[in-house]
PDB file of C-alpha atoms in Angstrom:
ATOM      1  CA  UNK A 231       0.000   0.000   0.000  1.00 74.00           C
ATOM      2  CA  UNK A 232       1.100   3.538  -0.269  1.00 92.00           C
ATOM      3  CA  UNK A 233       1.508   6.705   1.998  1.00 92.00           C
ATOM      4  CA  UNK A 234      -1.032   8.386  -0.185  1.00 90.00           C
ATOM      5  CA  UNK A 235      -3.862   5.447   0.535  1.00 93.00           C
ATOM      6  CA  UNK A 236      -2.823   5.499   3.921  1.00 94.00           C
ATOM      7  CA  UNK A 237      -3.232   8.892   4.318  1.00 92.00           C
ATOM      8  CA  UNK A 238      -6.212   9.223   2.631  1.00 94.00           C
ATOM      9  CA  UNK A 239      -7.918   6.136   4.966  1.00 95.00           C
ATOM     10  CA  UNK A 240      -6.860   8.115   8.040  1.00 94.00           C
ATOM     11  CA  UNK A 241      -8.643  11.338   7.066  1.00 93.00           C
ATOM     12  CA  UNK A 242     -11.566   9.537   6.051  1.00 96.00           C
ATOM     13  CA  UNK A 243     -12.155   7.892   9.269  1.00 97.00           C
ATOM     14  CA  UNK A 244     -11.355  11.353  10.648  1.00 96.00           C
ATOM     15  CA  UNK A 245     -14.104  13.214   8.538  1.00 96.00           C
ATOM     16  CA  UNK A 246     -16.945  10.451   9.016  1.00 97.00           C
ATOM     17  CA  UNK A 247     -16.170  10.034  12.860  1.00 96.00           C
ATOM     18  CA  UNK A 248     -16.222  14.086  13.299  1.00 96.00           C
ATOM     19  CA  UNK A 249     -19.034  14.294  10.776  1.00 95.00           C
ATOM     20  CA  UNK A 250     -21.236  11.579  12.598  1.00 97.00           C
ATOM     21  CA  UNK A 251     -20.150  13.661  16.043  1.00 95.00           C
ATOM     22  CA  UNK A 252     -21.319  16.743  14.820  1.00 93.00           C
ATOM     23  CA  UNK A 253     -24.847  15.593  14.498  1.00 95.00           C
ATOM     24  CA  UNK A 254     -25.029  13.289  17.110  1.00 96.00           C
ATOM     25  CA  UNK A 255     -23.640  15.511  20.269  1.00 93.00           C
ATOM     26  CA  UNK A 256     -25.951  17.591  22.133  1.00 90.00           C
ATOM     27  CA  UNK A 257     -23.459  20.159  22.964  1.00 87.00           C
ATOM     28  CA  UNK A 258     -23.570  23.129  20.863  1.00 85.00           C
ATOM     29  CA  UNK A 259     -20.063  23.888  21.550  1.00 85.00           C
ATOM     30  CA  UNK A 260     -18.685  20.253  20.859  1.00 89.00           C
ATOM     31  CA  UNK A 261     -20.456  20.091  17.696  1.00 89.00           C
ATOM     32  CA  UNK A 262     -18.864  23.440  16.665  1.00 88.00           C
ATOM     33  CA  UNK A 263     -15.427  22.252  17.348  1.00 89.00           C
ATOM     34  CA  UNK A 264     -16.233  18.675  15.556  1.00 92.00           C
ATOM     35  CA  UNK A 265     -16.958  20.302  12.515  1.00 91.00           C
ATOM     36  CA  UNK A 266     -13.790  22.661  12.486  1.00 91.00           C
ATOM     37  CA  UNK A 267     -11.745  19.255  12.858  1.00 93.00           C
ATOM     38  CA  UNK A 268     -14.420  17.920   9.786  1.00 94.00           C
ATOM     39  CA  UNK A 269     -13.540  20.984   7.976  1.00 92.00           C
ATOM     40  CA  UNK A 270      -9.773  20.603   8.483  1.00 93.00           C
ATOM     41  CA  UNK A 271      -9.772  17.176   7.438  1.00 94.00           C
ATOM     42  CA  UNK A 272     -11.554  18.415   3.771  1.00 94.00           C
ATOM     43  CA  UNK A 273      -8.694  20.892   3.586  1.00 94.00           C
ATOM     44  CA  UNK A 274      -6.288  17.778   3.516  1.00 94.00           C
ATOM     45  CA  UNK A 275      -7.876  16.388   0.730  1.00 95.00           C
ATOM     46  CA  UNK A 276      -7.185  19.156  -0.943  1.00 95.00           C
ATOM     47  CA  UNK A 277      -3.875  19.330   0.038  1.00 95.00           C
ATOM     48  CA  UNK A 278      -3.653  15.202  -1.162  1.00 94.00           C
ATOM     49  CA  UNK A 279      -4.589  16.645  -4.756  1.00 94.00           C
ATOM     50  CA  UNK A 280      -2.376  19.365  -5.280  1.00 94.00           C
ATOM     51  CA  UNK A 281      -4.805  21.982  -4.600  1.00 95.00           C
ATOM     52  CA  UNK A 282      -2.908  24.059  -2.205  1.00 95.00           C
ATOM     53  CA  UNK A 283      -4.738  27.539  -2.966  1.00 96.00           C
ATOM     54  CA  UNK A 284      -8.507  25.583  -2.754  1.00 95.00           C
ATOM     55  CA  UNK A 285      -7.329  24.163   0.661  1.00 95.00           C
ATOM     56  CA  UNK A 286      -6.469  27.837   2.273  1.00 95.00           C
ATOM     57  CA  UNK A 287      -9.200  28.938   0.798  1.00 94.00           C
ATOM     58  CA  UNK A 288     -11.380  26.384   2.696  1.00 93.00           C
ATOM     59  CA  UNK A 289      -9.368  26.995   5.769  1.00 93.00           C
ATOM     60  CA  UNK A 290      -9.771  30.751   5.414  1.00 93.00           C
ATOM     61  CA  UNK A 291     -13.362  31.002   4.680  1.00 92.00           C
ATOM     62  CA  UNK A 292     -15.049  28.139   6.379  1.00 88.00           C
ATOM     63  CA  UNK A 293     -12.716  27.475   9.100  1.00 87.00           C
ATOM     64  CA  UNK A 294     -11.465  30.709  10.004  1.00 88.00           C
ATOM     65  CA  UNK A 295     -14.589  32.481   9.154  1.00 88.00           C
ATOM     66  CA  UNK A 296     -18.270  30.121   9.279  1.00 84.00           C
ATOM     67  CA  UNK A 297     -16.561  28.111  12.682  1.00 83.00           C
ATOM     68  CA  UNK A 298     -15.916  31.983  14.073  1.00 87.00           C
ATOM     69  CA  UNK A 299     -19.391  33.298  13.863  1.00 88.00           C
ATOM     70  CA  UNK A 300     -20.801  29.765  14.917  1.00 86.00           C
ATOM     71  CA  UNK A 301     -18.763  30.085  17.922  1.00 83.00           C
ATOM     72  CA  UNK A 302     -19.798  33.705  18.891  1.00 88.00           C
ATOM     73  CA  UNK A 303     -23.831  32.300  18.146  1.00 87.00           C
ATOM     74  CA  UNK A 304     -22.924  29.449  20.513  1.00 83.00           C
ATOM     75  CA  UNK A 305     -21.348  31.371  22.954  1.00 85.00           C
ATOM     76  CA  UNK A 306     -24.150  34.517  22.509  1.00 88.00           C
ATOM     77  CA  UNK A 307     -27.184  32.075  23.121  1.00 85.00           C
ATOM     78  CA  UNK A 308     -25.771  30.021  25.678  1.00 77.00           C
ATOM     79  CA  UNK A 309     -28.330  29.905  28.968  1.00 70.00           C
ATOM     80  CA  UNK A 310     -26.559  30.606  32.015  1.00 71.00           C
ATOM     81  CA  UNK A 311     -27.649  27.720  34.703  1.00 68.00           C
ATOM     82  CA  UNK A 312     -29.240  28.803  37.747  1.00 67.00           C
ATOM     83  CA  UNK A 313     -27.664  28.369  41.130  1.00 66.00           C
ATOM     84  CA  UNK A 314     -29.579  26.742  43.799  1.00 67.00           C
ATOM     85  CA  UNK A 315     -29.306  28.748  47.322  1.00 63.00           C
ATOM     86  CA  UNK A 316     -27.797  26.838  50.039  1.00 64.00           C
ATOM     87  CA  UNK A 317     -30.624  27.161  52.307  1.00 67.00           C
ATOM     88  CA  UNK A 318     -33.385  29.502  52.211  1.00 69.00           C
ATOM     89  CA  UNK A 319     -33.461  33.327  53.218  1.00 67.00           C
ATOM     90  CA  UNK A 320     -36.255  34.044  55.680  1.00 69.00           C
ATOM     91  CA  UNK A 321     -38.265  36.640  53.963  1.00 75.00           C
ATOM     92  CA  UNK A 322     -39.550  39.685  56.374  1.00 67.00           C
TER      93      UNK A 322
END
C-alpha cells in the first residue's frame, strides 16, 4: 500500500467520525469544534490533490470564518444555569 492510501484512509475515518459527532452531540459547543476538525480534514484532501490555494481557501473562509461566527452564536445564546441557594433566606 502507499503513503497516499494510507493517508487518505486516516482522514476519512477522521471526517466520518467528526461528521457523525457533529450531528449526534448535544453540545452546541462540541459540535462546533467537531466540525472545524471535519472541515480541516476536507482541507487535507485538498492538500492530497495538489490543490494548495482551494485548501487555504477552505481553511480561510469556512474554518477561520463560518466556525468563528458559529462560535460567537454558541457562545451569545448560551443559557446561564441557575444556582440553587444553600438554604433559604427568611423573607420579612
Amino acid at each position: 500500500m502507499t503513503y497516499e492510501l494510507i493517508a487518505f484512509a486516516l482522514f476519512a475515518f477522521v471526517t466520518l467520525g467528526s461528521a457523525v459527532g457533529v450531528v449526534l452531540l448535544q453540545d452546541p459547543w462540541h459540535s462546533a469544534l467537531l466540525l472545524g476538525v471535519s472541515l480541516t480534514s476536507v482541507a487535507v484532501y485538498y492538500v492530497m490533490l495538489a490543490a494548495e490555494f482551494v485548501a487555504m481557501m477552505q481553511i480561510l473562509v469556512y474554518v477561520g470564518g463560518v466556525l468563528i461566527l458559529i462560535t460567537f452564536a454558541v457562545m451569545l445564546t448560551q443559557a446561564e444555569k441557575e444556582t440553587e441557594p444553600d438554604e433559604e433566606v427568611p423573607r420579612a
